[in-house]
mmCIF file of C-alpha atoms and ligand atoms in Angstrom:
data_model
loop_
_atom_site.group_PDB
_atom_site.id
_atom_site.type_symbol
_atom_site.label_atom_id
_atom_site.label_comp_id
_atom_site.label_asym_id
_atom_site.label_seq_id
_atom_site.Cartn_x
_atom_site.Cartn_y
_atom_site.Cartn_z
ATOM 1 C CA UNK A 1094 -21.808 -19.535 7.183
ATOM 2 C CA UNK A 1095 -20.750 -16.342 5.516
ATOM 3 C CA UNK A 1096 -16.428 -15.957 4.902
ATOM 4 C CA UNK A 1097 -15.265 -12.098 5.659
ATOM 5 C CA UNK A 1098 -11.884 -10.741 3.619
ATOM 6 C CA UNK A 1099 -10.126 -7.609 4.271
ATOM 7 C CA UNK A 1100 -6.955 -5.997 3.088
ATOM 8 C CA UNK A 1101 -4.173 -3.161 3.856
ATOM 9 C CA UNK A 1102 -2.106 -1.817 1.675
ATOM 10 C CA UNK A 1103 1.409 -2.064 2.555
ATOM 11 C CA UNK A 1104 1.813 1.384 1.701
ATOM 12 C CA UNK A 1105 2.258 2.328 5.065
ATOM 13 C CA UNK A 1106 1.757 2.301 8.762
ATOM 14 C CA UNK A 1107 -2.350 1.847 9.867
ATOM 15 C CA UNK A 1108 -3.882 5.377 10.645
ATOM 16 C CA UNK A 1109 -6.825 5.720 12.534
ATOM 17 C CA UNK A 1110 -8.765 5.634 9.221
ATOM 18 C CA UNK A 1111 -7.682 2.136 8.619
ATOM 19 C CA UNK A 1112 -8.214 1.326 12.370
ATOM 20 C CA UNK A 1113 -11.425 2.754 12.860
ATOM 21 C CA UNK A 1114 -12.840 2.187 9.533
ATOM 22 C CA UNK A 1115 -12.036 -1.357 8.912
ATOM 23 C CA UNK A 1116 -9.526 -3.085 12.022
ATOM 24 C CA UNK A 1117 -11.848 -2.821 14.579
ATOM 25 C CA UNK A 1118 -14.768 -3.632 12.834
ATOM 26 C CA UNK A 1119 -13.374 -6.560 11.453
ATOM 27 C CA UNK A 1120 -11.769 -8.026 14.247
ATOM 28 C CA UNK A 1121 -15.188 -8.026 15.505
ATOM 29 C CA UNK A 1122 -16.721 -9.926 13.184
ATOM 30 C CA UNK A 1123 -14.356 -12.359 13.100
ATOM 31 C CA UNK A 1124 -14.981 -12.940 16.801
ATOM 32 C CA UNK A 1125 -18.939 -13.895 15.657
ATOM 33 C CA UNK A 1126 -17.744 -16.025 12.893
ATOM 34 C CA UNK A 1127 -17.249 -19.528 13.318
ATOM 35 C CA UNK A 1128 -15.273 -20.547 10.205
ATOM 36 C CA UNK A 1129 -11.865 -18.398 9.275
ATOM 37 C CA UNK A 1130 -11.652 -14.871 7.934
ATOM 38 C CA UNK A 1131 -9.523 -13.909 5.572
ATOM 39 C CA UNK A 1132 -7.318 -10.837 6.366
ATOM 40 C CA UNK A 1133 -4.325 -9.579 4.096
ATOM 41 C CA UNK A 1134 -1.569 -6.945 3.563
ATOM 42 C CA UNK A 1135 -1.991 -5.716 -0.308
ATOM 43 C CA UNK A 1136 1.861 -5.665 -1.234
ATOM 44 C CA UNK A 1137 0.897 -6.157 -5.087
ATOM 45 C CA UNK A 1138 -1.817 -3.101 -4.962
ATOM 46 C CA UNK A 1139 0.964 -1.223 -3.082
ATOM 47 C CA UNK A 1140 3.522 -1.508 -5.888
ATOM 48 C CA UNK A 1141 0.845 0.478 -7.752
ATOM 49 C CA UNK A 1142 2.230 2.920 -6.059
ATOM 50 C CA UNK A 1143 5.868 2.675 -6.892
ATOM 51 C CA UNK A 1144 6.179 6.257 -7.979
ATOM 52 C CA UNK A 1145 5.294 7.506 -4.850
ATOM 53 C CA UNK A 1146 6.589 5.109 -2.747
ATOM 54 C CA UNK A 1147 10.275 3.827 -2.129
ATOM 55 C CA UNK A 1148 10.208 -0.205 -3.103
ATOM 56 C CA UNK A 1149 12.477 -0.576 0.250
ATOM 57 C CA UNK A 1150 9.704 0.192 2.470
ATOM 58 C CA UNK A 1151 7.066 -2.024 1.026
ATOM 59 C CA UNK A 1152 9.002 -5.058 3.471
ATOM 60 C CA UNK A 1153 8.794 -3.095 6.139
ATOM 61 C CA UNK A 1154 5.267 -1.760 5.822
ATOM 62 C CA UNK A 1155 4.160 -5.072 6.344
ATOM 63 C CA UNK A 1156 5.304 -5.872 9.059
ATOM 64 C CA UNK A 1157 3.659 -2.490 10.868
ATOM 65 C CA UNK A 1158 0.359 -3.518 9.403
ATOM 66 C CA UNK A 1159 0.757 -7.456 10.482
ATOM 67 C CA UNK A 1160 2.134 -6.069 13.996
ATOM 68 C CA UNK A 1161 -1.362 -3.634 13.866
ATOM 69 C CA UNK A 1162 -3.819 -6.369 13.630
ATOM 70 C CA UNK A 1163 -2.017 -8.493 16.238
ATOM 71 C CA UNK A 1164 -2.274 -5.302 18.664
ATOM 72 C CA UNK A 1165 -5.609 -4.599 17.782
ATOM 73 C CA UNK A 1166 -5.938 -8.373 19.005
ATOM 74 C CA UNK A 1167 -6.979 -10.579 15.857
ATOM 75 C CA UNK A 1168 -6.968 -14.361 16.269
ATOM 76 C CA UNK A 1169 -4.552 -15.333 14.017
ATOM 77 C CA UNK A 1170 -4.704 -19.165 15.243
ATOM 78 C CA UNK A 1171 -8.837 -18.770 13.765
ATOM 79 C CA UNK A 1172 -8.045 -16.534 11.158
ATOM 80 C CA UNK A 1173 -5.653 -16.239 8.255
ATOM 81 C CA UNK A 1174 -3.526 -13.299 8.206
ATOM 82 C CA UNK A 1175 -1.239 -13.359 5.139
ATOM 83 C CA UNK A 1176 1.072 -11.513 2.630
ATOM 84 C CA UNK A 1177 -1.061 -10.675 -0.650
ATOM 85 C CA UNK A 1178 2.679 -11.651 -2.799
ATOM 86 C CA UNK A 1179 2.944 -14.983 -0.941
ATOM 87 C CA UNK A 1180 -0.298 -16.332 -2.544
ATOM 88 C CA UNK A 1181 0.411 -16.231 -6.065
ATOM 89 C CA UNK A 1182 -2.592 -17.745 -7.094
ATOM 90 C CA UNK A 1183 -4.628 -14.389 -6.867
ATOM 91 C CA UNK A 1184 -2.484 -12.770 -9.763
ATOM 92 C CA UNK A 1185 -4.149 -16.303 -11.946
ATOM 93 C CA UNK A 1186 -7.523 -15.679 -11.110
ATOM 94 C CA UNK A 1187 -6.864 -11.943 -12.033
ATOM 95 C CA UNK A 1188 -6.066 -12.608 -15.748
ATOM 96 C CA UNK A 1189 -8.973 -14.694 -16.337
ATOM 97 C CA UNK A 1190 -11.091 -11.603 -14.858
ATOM 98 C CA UNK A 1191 -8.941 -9.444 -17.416
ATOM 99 C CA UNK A 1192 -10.324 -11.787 -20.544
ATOM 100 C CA UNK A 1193 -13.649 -11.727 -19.576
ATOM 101 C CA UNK A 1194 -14.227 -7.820 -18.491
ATOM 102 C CA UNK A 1195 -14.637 -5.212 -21.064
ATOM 103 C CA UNK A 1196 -12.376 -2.866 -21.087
ATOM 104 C CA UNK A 1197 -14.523 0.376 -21.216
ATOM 105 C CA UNK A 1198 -16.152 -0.563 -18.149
ATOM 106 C CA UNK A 1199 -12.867 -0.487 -16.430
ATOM 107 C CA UNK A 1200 -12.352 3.185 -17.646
ATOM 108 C CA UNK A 1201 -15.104 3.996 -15.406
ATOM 109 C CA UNK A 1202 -13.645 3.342 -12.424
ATOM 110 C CA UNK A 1203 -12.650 6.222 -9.482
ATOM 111 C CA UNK A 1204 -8.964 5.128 -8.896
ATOM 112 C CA UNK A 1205 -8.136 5.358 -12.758
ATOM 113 C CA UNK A 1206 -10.842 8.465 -13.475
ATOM 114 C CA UNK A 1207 -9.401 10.442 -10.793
ATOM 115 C CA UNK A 1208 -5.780 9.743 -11.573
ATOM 116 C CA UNK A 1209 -6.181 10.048 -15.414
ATOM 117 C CA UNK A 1210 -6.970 13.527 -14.610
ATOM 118 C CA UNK A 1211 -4.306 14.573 -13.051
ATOM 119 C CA UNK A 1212 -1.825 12.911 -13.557
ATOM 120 C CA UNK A 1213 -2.243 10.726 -17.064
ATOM 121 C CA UNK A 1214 1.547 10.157 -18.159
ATOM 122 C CA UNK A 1215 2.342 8.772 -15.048
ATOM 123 C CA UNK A 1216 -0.659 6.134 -14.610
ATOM 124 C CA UNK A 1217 0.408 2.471 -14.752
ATOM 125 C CA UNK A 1218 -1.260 -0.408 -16.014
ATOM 126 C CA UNK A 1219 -1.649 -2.173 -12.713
ATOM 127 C CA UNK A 1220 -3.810 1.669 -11.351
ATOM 128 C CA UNK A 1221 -5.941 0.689 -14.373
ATOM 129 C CA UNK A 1222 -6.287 -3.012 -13.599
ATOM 130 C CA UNK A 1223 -6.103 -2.492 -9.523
ATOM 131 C CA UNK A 1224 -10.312 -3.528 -9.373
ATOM 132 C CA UNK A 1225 -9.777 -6.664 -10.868
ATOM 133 C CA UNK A 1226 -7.300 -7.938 -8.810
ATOM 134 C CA UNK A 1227 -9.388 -6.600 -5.924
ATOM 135 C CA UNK A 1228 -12.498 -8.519 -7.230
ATOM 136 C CA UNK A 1229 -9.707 -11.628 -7.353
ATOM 137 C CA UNK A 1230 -8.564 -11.416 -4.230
ATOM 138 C CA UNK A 1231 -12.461 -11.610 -2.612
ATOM 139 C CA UNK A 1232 -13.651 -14.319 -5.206
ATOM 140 C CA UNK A 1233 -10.569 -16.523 -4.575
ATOM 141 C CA UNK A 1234 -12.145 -16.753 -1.265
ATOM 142 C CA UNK A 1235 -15.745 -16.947 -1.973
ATOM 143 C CA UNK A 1236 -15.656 -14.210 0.748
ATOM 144 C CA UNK A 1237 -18.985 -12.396 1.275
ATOM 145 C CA UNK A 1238 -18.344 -10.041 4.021
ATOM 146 C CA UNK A 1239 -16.074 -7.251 3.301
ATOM 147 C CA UNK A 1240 -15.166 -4.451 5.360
ATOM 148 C CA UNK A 1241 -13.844 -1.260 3.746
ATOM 149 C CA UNK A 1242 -14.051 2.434 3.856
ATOM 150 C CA UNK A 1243 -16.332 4.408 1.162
ATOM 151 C CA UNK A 1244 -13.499 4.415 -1.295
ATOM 152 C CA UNK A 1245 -14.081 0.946 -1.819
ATOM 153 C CA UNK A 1246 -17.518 0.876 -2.576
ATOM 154 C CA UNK A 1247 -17.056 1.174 -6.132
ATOM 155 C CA UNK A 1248 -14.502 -1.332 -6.345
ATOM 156 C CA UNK A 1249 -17.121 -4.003 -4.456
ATOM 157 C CA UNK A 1250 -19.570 -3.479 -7.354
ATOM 158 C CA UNK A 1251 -16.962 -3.924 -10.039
ATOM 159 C CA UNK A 1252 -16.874 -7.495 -8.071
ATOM 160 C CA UNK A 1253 -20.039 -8.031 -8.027
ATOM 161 C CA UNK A 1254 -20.276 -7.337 -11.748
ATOM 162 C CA UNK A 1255 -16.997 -9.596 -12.979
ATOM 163 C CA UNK A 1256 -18.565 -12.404 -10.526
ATOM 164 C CA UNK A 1257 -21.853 -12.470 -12.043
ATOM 165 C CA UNK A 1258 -20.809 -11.919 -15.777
ATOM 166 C CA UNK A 1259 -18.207 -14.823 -14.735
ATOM 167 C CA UNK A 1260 -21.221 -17.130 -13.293
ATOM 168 C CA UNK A 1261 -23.141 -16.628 -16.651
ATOM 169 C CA UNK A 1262 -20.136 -17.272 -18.779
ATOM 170 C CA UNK A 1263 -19.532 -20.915 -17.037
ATOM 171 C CA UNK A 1264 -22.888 -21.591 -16.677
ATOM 172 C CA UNK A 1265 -23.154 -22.366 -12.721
ATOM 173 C CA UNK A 1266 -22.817 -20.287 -9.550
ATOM 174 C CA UNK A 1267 -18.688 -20.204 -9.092
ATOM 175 C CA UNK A 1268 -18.086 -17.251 -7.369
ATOM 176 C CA UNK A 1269 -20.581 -15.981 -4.616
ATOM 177 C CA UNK A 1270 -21.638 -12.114 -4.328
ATOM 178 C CA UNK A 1271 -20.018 -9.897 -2.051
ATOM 179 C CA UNK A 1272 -21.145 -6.949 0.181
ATOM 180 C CA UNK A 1273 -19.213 -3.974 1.063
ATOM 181 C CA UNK A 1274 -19.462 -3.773 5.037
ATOM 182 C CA UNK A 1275 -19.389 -0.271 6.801
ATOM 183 C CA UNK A 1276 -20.543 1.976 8.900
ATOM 184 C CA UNK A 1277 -21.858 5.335 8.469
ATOM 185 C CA UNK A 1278 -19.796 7.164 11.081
ATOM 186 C CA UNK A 1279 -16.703 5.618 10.146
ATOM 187 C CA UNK A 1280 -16.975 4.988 6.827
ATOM 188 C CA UNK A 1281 -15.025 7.572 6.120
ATOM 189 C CA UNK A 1282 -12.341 9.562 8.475
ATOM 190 C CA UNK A 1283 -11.073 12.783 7.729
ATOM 191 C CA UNK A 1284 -6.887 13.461 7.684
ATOM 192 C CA UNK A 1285 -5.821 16.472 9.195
ATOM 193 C CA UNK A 1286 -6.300 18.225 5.907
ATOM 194 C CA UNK A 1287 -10.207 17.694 5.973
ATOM 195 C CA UNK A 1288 -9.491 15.059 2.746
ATOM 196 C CA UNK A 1289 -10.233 11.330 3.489
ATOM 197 C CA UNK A 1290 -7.493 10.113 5.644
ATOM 198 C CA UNK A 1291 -4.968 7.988 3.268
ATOM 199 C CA UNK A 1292 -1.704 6.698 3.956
ATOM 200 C CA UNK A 1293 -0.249 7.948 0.555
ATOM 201 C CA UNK A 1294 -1.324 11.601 1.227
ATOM 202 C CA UNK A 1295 0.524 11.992 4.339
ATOM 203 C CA UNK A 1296 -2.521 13.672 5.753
ATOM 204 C CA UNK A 1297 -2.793 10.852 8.550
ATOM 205 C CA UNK A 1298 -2.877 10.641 12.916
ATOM 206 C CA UNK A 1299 -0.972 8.057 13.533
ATOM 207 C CA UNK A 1300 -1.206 6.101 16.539
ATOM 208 C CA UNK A 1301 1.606 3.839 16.510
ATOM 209 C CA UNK A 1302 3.978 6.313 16.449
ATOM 210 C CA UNK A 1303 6.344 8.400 19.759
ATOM 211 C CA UNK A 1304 3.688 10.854 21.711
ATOM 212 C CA UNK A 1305 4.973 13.597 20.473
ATOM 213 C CA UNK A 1306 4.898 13.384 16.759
ATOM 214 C CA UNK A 1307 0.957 11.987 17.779
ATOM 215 C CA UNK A 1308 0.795 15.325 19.241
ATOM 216 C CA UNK A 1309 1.902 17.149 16.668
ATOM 217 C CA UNK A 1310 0.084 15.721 13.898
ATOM 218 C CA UNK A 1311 -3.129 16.661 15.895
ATOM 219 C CA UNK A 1312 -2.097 20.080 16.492
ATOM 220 C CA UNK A 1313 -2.045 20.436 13.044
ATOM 221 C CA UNK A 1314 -5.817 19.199 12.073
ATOM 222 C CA UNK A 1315 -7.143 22.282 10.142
ATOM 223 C CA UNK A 1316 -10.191 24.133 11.524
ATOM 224 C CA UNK A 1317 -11.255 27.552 10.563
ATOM 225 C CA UNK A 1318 -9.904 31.196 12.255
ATOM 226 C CA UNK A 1319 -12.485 31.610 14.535
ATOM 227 C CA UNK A 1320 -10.959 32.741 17.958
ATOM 228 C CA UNK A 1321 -11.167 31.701 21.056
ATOM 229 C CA UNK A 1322 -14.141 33.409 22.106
ATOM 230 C CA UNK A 1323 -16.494 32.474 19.228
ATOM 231 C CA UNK A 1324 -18.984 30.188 19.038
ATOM 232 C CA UNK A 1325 -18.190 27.073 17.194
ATOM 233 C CA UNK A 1326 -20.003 24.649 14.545
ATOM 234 C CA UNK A 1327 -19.460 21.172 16.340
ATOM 235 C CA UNK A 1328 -21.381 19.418 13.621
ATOM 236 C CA UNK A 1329 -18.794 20.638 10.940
ATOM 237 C CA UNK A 1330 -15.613 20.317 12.416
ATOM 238 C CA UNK A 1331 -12.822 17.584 11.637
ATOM 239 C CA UNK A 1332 -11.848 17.851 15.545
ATOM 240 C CA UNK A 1333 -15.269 16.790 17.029
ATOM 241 C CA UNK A 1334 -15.512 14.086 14.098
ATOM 242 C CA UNK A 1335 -12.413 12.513 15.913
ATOM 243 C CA UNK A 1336 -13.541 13.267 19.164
ATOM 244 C CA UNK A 1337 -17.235 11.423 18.942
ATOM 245 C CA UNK A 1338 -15.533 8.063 17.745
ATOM 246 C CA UNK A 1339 -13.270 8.177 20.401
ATOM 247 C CA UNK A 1340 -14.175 9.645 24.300
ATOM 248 C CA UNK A 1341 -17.564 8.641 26.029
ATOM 249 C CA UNK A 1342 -20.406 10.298 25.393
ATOM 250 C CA UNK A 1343 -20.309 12.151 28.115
ATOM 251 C CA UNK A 1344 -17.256 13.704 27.678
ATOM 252 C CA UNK A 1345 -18.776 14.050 23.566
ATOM 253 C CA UNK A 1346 -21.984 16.424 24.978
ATOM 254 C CA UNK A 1347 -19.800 18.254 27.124
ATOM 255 C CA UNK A 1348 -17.034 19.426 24.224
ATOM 256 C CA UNK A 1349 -20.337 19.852 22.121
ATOM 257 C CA UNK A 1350 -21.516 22.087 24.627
ATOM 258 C CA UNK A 1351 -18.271 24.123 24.679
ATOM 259 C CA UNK A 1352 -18.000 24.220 21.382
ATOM 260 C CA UNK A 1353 -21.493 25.976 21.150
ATOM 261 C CA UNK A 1354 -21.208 28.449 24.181
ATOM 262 C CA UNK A 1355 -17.890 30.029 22.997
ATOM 263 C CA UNK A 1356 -14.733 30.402 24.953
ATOM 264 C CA UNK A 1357 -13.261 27.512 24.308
ATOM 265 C CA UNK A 1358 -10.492 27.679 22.093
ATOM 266 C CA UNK A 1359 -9.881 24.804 18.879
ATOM 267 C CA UNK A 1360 -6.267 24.423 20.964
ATOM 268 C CA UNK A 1361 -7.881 23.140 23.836
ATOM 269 C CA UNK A 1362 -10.044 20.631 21.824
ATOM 270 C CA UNK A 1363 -7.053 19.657 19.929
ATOM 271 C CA UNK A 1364 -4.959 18.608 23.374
ATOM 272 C CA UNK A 1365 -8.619 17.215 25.046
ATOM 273 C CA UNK A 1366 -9.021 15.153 21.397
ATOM 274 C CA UNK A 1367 -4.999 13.761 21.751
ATOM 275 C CA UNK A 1368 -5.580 12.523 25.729
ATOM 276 C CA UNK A 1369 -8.620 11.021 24.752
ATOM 277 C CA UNK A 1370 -6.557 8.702 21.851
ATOM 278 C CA UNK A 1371 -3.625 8.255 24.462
ATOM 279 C CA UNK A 1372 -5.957 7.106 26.802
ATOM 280 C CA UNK A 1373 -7.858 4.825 24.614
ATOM 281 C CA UNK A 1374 -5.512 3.148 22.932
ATOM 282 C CA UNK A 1375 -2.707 2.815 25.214
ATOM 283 C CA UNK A 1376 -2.647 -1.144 25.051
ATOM 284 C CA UNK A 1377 -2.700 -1.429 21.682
ATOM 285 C CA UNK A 1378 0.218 0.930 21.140
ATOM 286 C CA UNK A 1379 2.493 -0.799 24.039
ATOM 287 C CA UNK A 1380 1.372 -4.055 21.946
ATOM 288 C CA UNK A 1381 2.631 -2.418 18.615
ATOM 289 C CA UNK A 1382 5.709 -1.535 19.695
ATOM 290 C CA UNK A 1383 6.730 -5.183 20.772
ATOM 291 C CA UNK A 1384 5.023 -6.797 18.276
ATOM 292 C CA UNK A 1385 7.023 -5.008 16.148
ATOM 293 C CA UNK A 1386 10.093 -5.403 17.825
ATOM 294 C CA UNK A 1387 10.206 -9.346 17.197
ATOM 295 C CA UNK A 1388 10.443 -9.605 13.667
ATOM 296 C CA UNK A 1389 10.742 -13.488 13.219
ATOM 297 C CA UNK A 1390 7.130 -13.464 15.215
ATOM 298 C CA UNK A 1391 5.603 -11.675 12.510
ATOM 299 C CA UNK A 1392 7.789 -13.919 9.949
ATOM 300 C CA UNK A 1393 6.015 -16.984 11.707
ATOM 301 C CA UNK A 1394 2.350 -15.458 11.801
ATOM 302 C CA UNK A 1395 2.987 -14.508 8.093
ATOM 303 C CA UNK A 1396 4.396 -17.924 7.032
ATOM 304 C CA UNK A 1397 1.363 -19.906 8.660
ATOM 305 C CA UNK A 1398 -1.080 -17.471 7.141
ATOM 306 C CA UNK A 1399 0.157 -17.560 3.167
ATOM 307 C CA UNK A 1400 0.719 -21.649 4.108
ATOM 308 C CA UNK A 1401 -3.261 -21.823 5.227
ATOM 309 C CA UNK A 1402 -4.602 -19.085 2.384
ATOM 310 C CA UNK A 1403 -2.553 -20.584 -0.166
ATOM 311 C CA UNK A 1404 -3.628 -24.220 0.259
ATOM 312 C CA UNK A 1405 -7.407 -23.021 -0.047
ATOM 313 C CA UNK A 1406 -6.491 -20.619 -2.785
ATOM 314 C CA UNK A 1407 -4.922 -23.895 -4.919
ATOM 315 C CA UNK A 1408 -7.661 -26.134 -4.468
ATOM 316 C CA UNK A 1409 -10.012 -22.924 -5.887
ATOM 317 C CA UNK A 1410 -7.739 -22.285 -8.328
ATOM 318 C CA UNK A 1411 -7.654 -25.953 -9.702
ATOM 319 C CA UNK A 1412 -11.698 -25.932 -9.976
ATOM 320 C CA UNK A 1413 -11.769 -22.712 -12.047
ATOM 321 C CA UNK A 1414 -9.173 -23.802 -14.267
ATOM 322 C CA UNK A 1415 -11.793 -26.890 -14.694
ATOM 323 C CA UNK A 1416 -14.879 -24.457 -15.065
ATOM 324 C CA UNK A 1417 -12.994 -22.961 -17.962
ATOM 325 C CA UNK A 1418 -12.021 -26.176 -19.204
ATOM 326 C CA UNK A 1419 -8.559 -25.501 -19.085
ATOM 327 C CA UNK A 1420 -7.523 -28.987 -17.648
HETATM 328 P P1 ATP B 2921 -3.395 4.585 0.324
HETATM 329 O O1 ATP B 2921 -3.318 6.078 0.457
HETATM 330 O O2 ATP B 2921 -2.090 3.951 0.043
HETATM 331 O O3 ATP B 2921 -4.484 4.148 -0.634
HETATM 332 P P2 ATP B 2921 -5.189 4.211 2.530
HETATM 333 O O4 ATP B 2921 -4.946 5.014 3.740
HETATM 334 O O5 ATP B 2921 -6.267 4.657 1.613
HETATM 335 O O6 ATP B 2921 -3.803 4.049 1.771
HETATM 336 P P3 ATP B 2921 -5.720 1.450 2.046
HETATM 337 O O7 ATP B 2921 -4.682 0.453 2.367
HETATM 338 O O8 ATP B 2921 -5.890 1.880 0.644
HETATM 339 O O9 ATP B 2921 -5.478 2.715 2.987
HETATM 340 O O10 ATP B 2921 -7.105 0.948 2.573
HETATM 341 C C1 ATP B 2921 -7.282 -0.104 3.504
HETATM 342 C C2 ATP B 2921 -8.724 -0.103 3.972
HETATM 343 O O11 ATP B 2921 -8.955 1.026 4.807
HETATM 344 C C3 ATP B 2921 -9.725 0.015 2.816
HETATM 345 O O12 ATP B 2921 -10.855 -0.788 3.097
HETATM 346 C C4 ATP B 2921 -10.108 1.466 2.811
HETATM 347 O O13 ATP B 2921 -11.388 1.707 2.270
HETATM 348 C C5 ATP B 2921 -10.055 1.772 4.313
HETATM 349 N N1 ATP B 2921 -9.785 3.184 4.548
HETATM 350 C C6 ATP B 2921 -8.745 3.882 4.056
HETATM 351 N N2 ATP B 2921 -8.793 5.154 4.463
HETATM 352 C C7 ATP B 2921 -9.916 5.266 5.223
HETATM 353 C C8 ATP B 2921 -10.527 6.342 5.911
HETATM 354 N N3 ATP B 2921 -9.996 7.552 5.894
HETATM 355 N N4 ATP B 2921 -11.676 6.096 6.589
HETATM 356 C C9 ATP B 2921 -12.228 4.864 6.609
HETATM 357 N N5 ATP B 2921 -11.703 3.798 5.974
HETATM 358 C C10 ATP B 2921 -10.553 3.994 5.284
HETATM 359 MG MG1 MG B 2922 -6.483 3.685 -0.266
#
């Protein structure tokens, strides 16, 4: 039986990237698993961020993303739902990773390509080293299912690679190969911009949030000038995108058909597009908001979850050391 492991960065609240792309998925395959699934909030890959993001809100960023996965329904009484920072042994595993992975290979990597070119003065180490503690916090596990958006795809192979090289090293089959798991259609959700949707570009719809900033951040999903009148592209168009994930397919072929006929206006898919999320997830937002209204619940979940990861994690931990004949 195959383990799945997933993680959010506590860099801020769940958009409907994160939820499409990887919380609903997940959830249901953790409902066809027998054994436990791992699922955590990435507190030590947010502090990559640092520079960008106030320390302050890290705390408080986790709680939105445990109180998201609760909404969304996860198990956590099956599954182990934990803080990245309260299982220590993952940053253990990640050095040994560092001594055994050449550094050029590293270099190669999107996250530290992409920043070094903007941006190189203000890179950190931790941006440079960010895959290997991703490919730690999987192999910790021996998780084999992982579901993540396309920006992660990269980052799976880089596991794939340090588990194998590891394997050879040691001479016997430690650390099991993981898959990236996603799906084409939501693989990858635009932000109102027409950029991948990411929490740290601000470019987000946000569901757990009042209805009229949800409103707002819709009205402002870019689209091109044509007018009202015009006939529109519905197979290029970061509205309809949203829209086909979300309303019935009916209700899909019928904006489609607008779309192409003309006179129908990008406004009016814009307000159809926001009562179709309203309406779709309206228990999971009235679950949010008292989820996240009871605090020590979420301390509780969080406690039981590191207690449960971290016994597992020790018990890994004290066979690698072994493997490398440390002890
Ligand atoms: P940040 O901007 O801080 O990197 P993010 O929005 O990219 O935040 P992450 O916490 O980095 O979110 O990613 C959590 C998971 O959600 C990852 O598996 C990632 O691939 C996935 N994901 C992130 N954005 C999207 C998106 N727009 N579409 C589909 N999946 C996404
Ligand atoms: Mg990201």
């Amino acid at each position: 039986m195959k383990t799945m492991l997933t993680g959010i960065q506590s860099t801020g609240t769940p958009h409907l990237g994160n939820i499409l792309g990887v919380i609903i998925p997940s959830i249901k395959i953790t409902n066809k698993l027998k054994n436990a699934s791992f699922l955590f909030i990435a507190d030590l890959h947010a502090l990559i961020q640092q520079k960008i993001l106030k320390l302050e809100t890290i705390k408080n960023n986790t709680y939105q993303i445990t109180a998201a996965w609760l909404a969304f329904g996860l198990n956590t009484k099956k599954n182990i739902l934990y803080r990245q920072s309260d299982v220590s042994e993952v940053t253990e595993l990640a050095w040994y990773f560092n001594c055994f992975f050449p550094y050029k290979r590293l270099t190669l990597a999107h996250s530290f390509k992409n920043e070094k070119k903007n941006n190189y003065k203000k890179i950190n180490v931790g941006l440079f080293t960010y895959p290997i503690l991703m490919a730690a916090d999987i192999l910790l596990y021996n998780a084999e299912i992982i579901p993540v958006g396309k920006d992660q795809l990269q980052h799976i192979e880089i596991t794939r690679n340090i588990a194998n090289r590891f394997n050879k090293k040691i001479g016997k089959k430690l650390f099991l190969l993981p898959k990236a798991f996603m799906k084409k259609d939501t693989m990858s959700i635009t932000g109102i911009d027409g950029k991948k949707m990411s929490k740290s570009k601000k470019n987000w719809i946000n569901i757990f949030t009042s209805d009229e900033i949800l409103k707002k951040q819709i009205m402002s999903i870019h689209t091109d000038n044509k007018s009202y009148y015009e006939k529109k592209n519905p197979y290029n168009d970061s509205i309809m995108s949203l829209y086909k994930l979300i309303a019935p397919i009916d209700r899909v072929e019928n904006m489609k058909k607008k779309y192409l006929q003309g006179k129908y206006g990008y406004l009016e898919a814009k307000k159809a597009l926001y009562e179709e999320i309203i309406k779709k997830f309206y228990v999971e937002r009235k679950k949010f908001f008292s989820f996240i209204e009871n605090k020590s619940l979420l301390d509780r979940i969080l406690f039981l979850g590191a207690k449960k990861a971290k016994d597992i994690a020790n018990k890994r931990l004290q066979y690698i050391r072994k493997s490398l004949k440390l002890i």
